[in-house]
PDB file of C-alpha atoms in Angstrom:
ATOM      1  CA  MET A   1      31.769  15.248 -13.505  1.00 51.00           C
ATOM      2  CA  THR A   2      34.895  16.857 -12.040  1.00 57.00           C
ATOM      3  CA  ALA A   3      37.012  19.460 -13.825  1.00 58.00           C
ATOM      4  CA  SER A   4      39.870  16.952 -14.256  1.00 57.00           C
ATOM      5  CA  SER A   5      37.594  14.246 -15.729  1.00 53.00           C
ATOM      6  CA  LEU A   6      36.045  16.840 -18.053  1.00 51.00           C
ATOM      7  CA  SER A   7      39.556  17.878 -19.185  1.00 57.00           C
ATOM      8  CA  ALA A   8      40.489  14.232 -19.781  1.00 58.00           C
ATOM      9  CA  ALA A   9      37.320  13.634 -21.814  1.00 55.00           C
ATOM     10  CA  PHE A  10      37.991  16.743 -23.923  1.00 53.00           C
ATOM     11  CA  ALA A  11      41.630  15.696 -24.494  1.00 59.00           C
ATOM     12  CA  ASP A  12      40.409  12.228 -25.603  1.00 58.00           C
ATOM     13  CA  PHE A  13      37.916  13.874 -27.980  1.00 53.00           C
ATOM     14  CA  GLN A  14      40.661  16.086 -29.451  1.00 60.00           C
ATOM     15  CA  SER A  15      43.058  13.140 -29.845  1.00 60.00           C
ATOM     16  CA  ARG A  16      40.499  11.506 -32.135  1.00 55.00           C
ATOM     17  CA  GLY A  17      40.317  14.679 -34.239  1.00 60.00           C
ATOM     18  CA  GLY A  18      36.833  15.443 -32.963  1.00 58.00           C
ATOM     19  CA  ALA A  19      35.519  12.022 -33.965  1.00 55.00           C
ATOM     20  CA  PRO A  20      33.136  10.209 -31.607  1.00 52.00           C
ATOM     21  CA  ALA A  21      34.422   7.343 -29.487  1.00 51.00           C
ATOM     22  CA  PRO A  22      34.290   4.014 -31.333  1.00 49.00           C
ATOM     23  CA  ALA A  23      31.159   1.963 -30.704  1.00 54.00           C
ATOM     24  CA  ALA A  24      31.483  -1.161 -28.577  1.00 62.00           C
ATOM     25  CA  GLY A  25      30.416  -3.539 -31.344  1.00 66.00           C
ATOM     26  CA  ARG A  26      30.892  -7.253 -31.792  1.00 56.00           C
ATOM     27  CA  ASP A  27      33.447  -8.762 -34.097  1.00 61.00           C
ATOM     28  CA  GLU A  28      32.877 -11.993 -36.021  1.00 60.00           C
ATOM     29  CA  ASP A  29      35.268 -13.997 -33.832  1.00 61.00           C
ATOM     30  CA  GLU A  30      33.339 -13.035 -30.684  1.00 60.00           C
ATOM     31  CA  THR A  31      30.022 -13.906 -32.300  1.00 59.00           C
ATOM     32  CA  ARG A  32      31.171 -17.253 -33.736  1.00 56.00           C
ATOM     33  CA  ALA A  33      32.846 -18.183 -30.439  1.00 56.00           C
ATOM     34  CA  GLY A  34      29.499 -17.545 -28.766  1.00 61.00           C
ATOM     35  CA  GLY A  35      27.935 -20.288 -30.906  1.00 68.00           C
ATOM     36  CA  VAL A  36      26.320 -18.332 -33.767  1.00 72.00           C
ATOM     37  CA  THR A  37      26.715 -20.445 -36.913  1.00 68.00           C
ATOM     38  CA  HIS A  38      23.537 -19.910 -38.993  1.00 61.00           C
ATOM     39  CA  LEU A  39      23.861 -16.147 -39.510  1.00 63.00           C
ATOM     40  CA  GLY A  40      25.708 -15.459 -42.764  1.00 61.00           C
ATOM     41  CA  SER A  41      25.886 -19.145 -43.676  1.00 62.00           C
ATOM     42  CA  GLN A  42      25.305 -20.019 -47.325  1.00 67.00           C
ATOM     43  CA  GLY A  43      24.541 -23.641 -46.435  1.00 73.00           C
ATOM     44  CA  THR A  44      21.409 -23.105 -44.367  1.00 79.00           C
ATOM     45  CA  ARG A  45      19.535 -26.333 -43.664  1.00 80.00           C
ATOM     46  CA  TYR A  46      15.776 -26.002 -43.208  1.00 80.00           C
ATOM     47  CA  PRO A  47      14.507 -28.684 -40.811  1.00 83.00           C
ATOM     48  CA  ALA A  48      11.715 -30.949 -42.118  1.00 85.00           C
ATOM     49  CA  ASP A  49      10.064 -31.270 -38.671  1.00 90.00           C
ATOM     50  CA  TYR A  50      10.198 -29.757 -35.202  1.00 94.00           C
ATOM     51  CA  ASP A  51      13.850 -29.225 -34.291  1.00 95.00           C
ATOM     52  CA  PRO A  52      14.895 -27.163 -31.249  1.00 96.00           C
ATOM     53  CA  SER A  53      18.562 -28.036 -31.877  1.00 96.00           C
ATOM     54  CA  VAL A  54      18.769 -25.261 -34.499  1.00 96.00           C
ATOM     55  CA  LEU A  55      18.343 -22.571 -31.811  1.00 97.00           C
ATOM     56  CA  GLU A  56      21.482 -20.557 -31.038  1.00 96.00           C
ATOM     57  CA  THR A  57      22.351 -17.897 -28.488  1.00 97.00           C
ATOM     58  CA  PHE A  58      24.773 -15.053 -28.064  1.00 95.00           C
ATOM     59  CA  VAL A  59      25.923 -13.216 -24.953  1.00 96.00           C
ATOM     60  CA  ASN A  60      23.819 -10.285 -23.739  1.00 97.00           C
ATOM     61  CA  LYS A  61      26.220  -7.376 -23.266  1.00 96.00           C
ATOM     62  CA  HIS A  62      23.700  -5.601 -21.019  1.00 96.00           C
ATOM     63  CA  PRO A  63      22.457  -8.210 -18.505  1.00 95.00           C
ATOM     64  CA  ASP A  64      22.109  -5.591 -15.758  1.00 95.00           C
ATOM     65  CA  ASN A  65      19.581  -3.635 -17.847  1.00 95.00           C
ATOM     66  CA  ASP A  66      15.999  -4.845 -17.968  1.00 97.00           C
ATOM     67  CA  TYR A  67      14.668  -4.403 -21.500  1.00 97.00           C
ATOM     68  CA  PHE A  68      12.260  -6.183 -23.815  1.00 97.00           C
ATOM     69  CA  VAL A  69      13.187  -7.891 -27.062  1.00 98.00           C
ATOM     70  CA  LYS A  70      10.187  -8.603 -29.287  1.00 98.00           C
ATOM     71  CA  PHE A  71       9.906 -10.851 -32.320  1.00 98.00           C
ATOM     72  CA  ASN A  72       6.874 -10.705 -34.617  1.00 97.00           C
ATOM     73  CA  CYS A  73       6.549 -13.806 -36.774  1.00 97.00           C
ATOM     74  CA  PRO A  74       3.627 -13.293 -39.199  1.00 96.00           C
ATOM     75  CA  GLU A  75       4.136 -16.484 -41.221  1.00 96.00           C
ATOM     76  CA  PHE A  76       4.024 -19.247 -38.611  1.00 97.00           C
ATOM     77  CA  THR A  77       2.494 -22.520 -39.762  1.00 96.00           C
ATOM     78  CA  SER A  78       1.904 -25.876 -38.128  1.00 96.00           C
ATOM     79  CA  LEU A  79      -0.400 -28.807 -38.826  1.00 96.00           C
ATOM     80  CA  CYS A  80      -3.589 -29.910 -37.133  1.00 94.00           C
ATOM     81  CA  PRO A  81      -2.679 -33.195 -35.382  1.00 95.00           C
ATOM     82  CA  ILE A  82      -6.039 -34.744 -36.336  1.00 94.00           C
ATOM     83  CA  THR A  83      -6.750 -33.594 -39.910  1.00 93.00           C
ATOM     84  CA  GLY A  84      -3.234 -32.705 -41.084  1.00 94.00           C
ATOM     85  CA  GLN A  85      -4.552 -29.385 -42.410  1.00 93.00           C
ATOM     86  CA  PRO A  86      -2.273 -26.351 -42.085  1.00 94.00           C
ATOM     87  CA  ASP A  87      -2.810 -23.758 -39.364  1.00 95.00           C
ATOM     88  CA  PHE A  88      -1.544 -20.210 -39.867  1.00 97.00           C
ATOM     89  CA  ALA A  89      -0.682 -17.663 -37.204  1.00 97.00           C
ATOM     90  CA  THR A  90       1.208 -14.562 -36.256  1.00 97.00           C
ATOM     91  CA  ILE A  91       3.414 -15.349 -33.271  1.00 97.00           C
ATOM     92  CA  TYR A  92       4.590 -12.652 -30.866  1.00 98.00           C
ATOM     93  CA  ILE A  93       7.558 -13.504 -28.667  1.00 98.00           C
ATOM     94  CA  SER A  94       8.648 -10.909 -26.091  1.00 98.00           C
ATOM     95  CA  TYR A  95      11.328 -11.489 -23.503  1.00 98.00           C
ATOM     96  CA  VAL A  96      13.583  -9.757 -21.011  1.00 98.00           C
ATOM     97  CA  PRO A  97      17.014 -11.333 -21.490  1.00 98.00           C
ATOM     98  CA  GLY A  98      19.302 -12.565 -18.774  1.00 98.00           C
ATOM     99  CA  GLU A  99      22.853 -13.592 -19.703  1.00 97.00           C
ATOM    100  CA  LEU A 100      21.948 -15.060 -23.123  1.00 97.00           C
ATOM    101  CA  MET A 101      19.839 -13.969 -26.086  1.00 98.00           C
ATOM    102  CA  VAL A 102      18.362 -15.995 -28.937  1.00 98.00           C
ATOM    103  CA  GLU A 103      19.873 -15.358 -32.368  1.00 96.00           C
ATOM    104  CA  SER A 104      17.118 -14.306 -34.792  1.00 96.00           C
ATOM    105  CA  LYS A 105      18.026 -16.460 -37.820  1.00 95.00           C
ATOM    106  CA  SER A 106      18.139 -19.561 -35.638  1.00 96.00           C
ATOM    107  CA  LEU A 107      14.730 -18.573 -34.230  1.00 97.00           C
ATOM    108  CA  LYS A 108      13.398 -18.260 -37.789  1.00 96.00           C
ATOM    109  CA  LEU A 109      14.683 -21.745 -38.641  1.00 96.00           C
ATOM    110  CA  TYR A 110      13.223 -23.123 -35.409  1.00 97.00           C
ATOM    111  CA  LEU A 111       9.783 -21.630 -36.078  1.00 97.00           C
ATOM    112  CA  PHE A 112       9.967 -22.917 -39.669  1.00 96.00           C
ATOM    113  CA  SER A 113      10.507 -26.409 -38.233  1.00 96.00           C
ATOM    114  CA  PHE A 114       6.880 -26.421 -37.036  1.00 96.00           C
ATOM    115  CA  ARG A 115       5.661 -26.344 -40.662  1.00 95.00           C
ATOM    116  CA  ASN A 116       5.240 -30.145 -40.782  1.00 94.00           C
ATOM    117  CA  HIS A 117       4.671 -30.601 -37.054  1.00 95.00           C
ATOM    118  CA  GLY A 118       1.232 -31.767 -35.955  1.00 95.00           C
ATOM    119  CA  ASP A 119       0.137 -30.237 -32.668  1.00 96.00           C
ATOM    120  CA  PHE A 120      -2.652 -28.125 -31.204  1.00 96.00           C
ATOM    121  CA  HIS A 121      -2.191 -24.340 -31.142  1.00 97.00           C
ATOM    122  CA  GLU A 122      -1.916 -24.250 -27.346  1.00 97.00           C
ATOM    123  CA  ASP A 123       0.768 -26.950 -27.384  1.00 97.00           C
ATOM    124  CA  CYS A 124       2.835 -25.153 -30.033  1.00 97.00           C
ATOM    125  CA  MET A 125       2.929 -21.910 -28.010  1.00 98.00           C
ATOM    126  CA  ASN A 126       3.890 -23.683 -24.775  1.00 98.00           C
ATOM    127  CA  ILE A 127       6.557 -25.757 -26.560  1.00 98.00           C
ATOM    128  CA  ILE A 128       8.071 -22.601 -28.071  1.00 98.00           C
ATOM    129  CA  MET A 129       8.107 -20.860 -24.699  1.00 98.00           C
ATOM    130  CA  LYS A 130       9.629 -23.833 -22.851  1.00 98.00           C
ATOM    131  CA  ASP A 131      12.304 -24.360 -25.511  1.00 98.00           C
ATOM    132  CA  LEU A 132      13.315 -20.693 -25.279  1.00 98.00           C
ATOM    133  CA  ILE A 133      13.405 -20.845 -21.470  1.00 98.00           C
ATOM    134  CA  ALA A 134      15.649 -23.921 -21.619  1.00 98.00           C
ATOM    135  CA  LEU A 135      17.857 -22.227 -24.222  1.00 98.00           C
ATOM    136  CA  MET A 136      18.508 -18.856 -22.631  1.00 98.00           C
ATOM    137  CA  ASP A 137      16.979 -18.670 -19.124  1.00 98.00           C
ATOM    138  CA  PRO A 138      15.308 -15.280 -19.651  1.00 98.00           C
ATOM    139  CA  LYS A 139      14.159 -13.103 -16.771  1.00 98.00           C
ATOM    140  CA  TYR A 140      10.705 -12.983 -18.382  1.00 98.00           C
ATOM    141  CA  ILE A 141       9.113 -14.316 -21.576  1.00 98.00           C
ATOM    142  CA  GLU A 142       5.690 -14.392 -23.201  1.00 98.00           C
ATOM    143  CA  VAL A 143       4.519 -16.119 -26.361  1.00 98.00           C
ATOM    144  CA  TRP A 144       1.224 -15.254 -27.999  1.00 97.00           C
ATOM    145  CA  GLY A 145      -0.138 -16.992 -31.072  1.00 97.00           C
ATOM    146  CA  LYS A 146      -2.912 -15.368 -33.085  1.00 95.00           C
ATOM    147  CA  PHE A 147      -4.177 -18.101 -35.362  1.00 96.00           C
ATOM    148  CA  THR A 148      -6.410 -17.490 -38.348  1.00 94.00           C
ATOM    149  CA  PRO A 149      -9.926 -18.896 -38.047  1.00 92.00           C
ATOM    150  CA  ARG A 150     -10.800 -22.424 -39.082  1.00 87.00           C
ATOM    151  CA  GLY A 151     -14.395 -23.492 -38.878  1.00 85.00           C
ATOM    152  CA  GLY A 152     -15.320 -19.929 -37.905  1.00 87.00           C
ATOM    153  CA  ILE A 153     -13.213 -19.866 -34.713  1.00 90.00           C
ATOM    154  CA  SER A 154      -9.831 -18.287 -34.156  1.00 91.00           C
ATOM    155  CA  ILE A 155      -7.656 -19.439 -31.259  1.00 94.00           C
ATOM    156  CA  ASP A 156      -5.160 -17.085 -29.592  1.00 94.00           C
ATOM    157  CA  PRO A 157      -3.149 -18.992 -26.957  1.00 96.00           C
ATOM    158  CA  TYR A 158      -0.986 -16.889 -24.635  1.00 97.00           C
ATOM    159  CA  CYS A 159       1.609 -18.213 -22.208  1.00 98.00           C
ATOM    160  CA  ASN A 160       4.260 -16.545 -20.114  1.00 98.00           C
ATOM    161  CA  TYR A 161       6.940 -17.142 -17.494  1.00 98.00           C
ATOM    162  CA  GLY A 162       8.818 -15.070 -14.929  1.00 98.00           C
ATOM    163  CA  ARG A 163      12.004 -16.348 -13.362  1.00 98.00           C
ATOM    164  CA  PRO A 164      11.099 -17.794  -9.916  1.00 98.00           C
ATOM    165  CA  GLY A 165      12.196 -15.815  -6.893  1.00 97.00           C
ATOM    166  CA  THR A 166      12.505 -12.542  -8.847  1.00 97.00           C
ATOM    167  CA  ARG A 167      10.162  -9.620  -9.453  1.00 97.00           C
ATOM    168  CA  TRP A 168       9.592 -11.087 -12.923  1.00 98.00           C
ATOM    169  CA  GLU A 169       7.660 -13.961 -11.354  1.00 98.00           C
ATOM    170  CA  GLU A 170       5.069 -11.440 -10.150  1.00 98.00           C
ATOM    171  CA  VAL A 171       5.109  -9.614 -13.493  1.00 97.00           C
ATOM    172  CA  ALA A 172       4.241 -12.919 -15.182  1.00 97.00           C
ATOM    173  CA  TRP A 173       1.256 -13.507 -12.898  1.00 97.00           C
ATOM    174  CA  THR A 174       0.025  -9.919 -13.283  1.00 96.00           C
ATOM    175  CA  ARG A 175       0.258  -9.999 -17.079  1.00 95.00           C
ATOM    176  CA  LEU A 176      -1.414 -13.413 -17.262  1.00 95.00           C
ATOM    177  CA  SER A 177      -4.225 -12.511 -14.876  1.00 94.00           C
ATOM    178  CA  GLN A 178      -4.946  -9.300 -16.791  1.00 92.00           C
ATOM    179  CA  HIS A 179      -4.295 -10.670 -20.263  1.00 88.00           C
ATOM    180  CA  ASP A 180      -6.905  -9.857 -22.864  1.00 83.00           C
ATOM    181  CA  LEU A 181      -9.282  -8.066 -20.478  1.00 79.00           C
ATOM    182  CA  TYR A 182     -10.219  -5.893 -23.440  1.00 78.00           C
ATOM    183  CA  PRO A 183     -10.150  -8.281 -26.397  1.00 75.00           C
ATOM    184  CA  GLU A 184      -9.642  -6.911 -29.863  1.00 75.00           C
ATOM    185  CA  LYS A 185     -12.321  -6.977 -32.518  1.00 75.00           C
ATOM    186  CA  VAL A 186     -11.552  -9.884 -34.857  1.00 70.00           C
ATOM    187  CA  ASP A 187     -12.564  -9.368 -38.470  1.00 67.00           C
ATOM    188  CA  ASN A 188     -11.435 -12.720 -39.855  1.00 59.00           C
ATOM    189  CA  ARG A 189      -7.822 -11.498 -39.488  1.00 59.00           C
TER     190      ARG A 189
END
């Protein structure tokens, strides 16, 4: 930092009466213009079956930074496609955003839409991952479902994706090939 830029920064600080610079936040108009409609809505509609149309995005203000966003969803439910019995899981979704990010309330509504959806655990995790890739084109994403046991067996499907032609493609292969090398002890969750 040069002496003149330091002087300018100090003058700016003094002009605000010693207050910090205002944060670069989002205003409601910017957020709504980006397509966020569920957040803050009093008329939330909960889908009765699988519905990816409820997913919404907003603009990532830091697309040049690589960073993880992680969602932990401990109350995921779907139905067994054969018996119709409920399956319960904790779902972990981690991703490195590109230009767009998924809005969390819309993600909650989307995951809720699986409640009456009949599909195998492995299918649900791959569907979730593919829908999120189509929605926001992340640099990297992984989805891991840890389902509670039924019939004495728990199933923990893991899937991931790295954007082709980028270093994230290799990260995806490395994480997949080394996934669960040291499995956790499962005590009936």
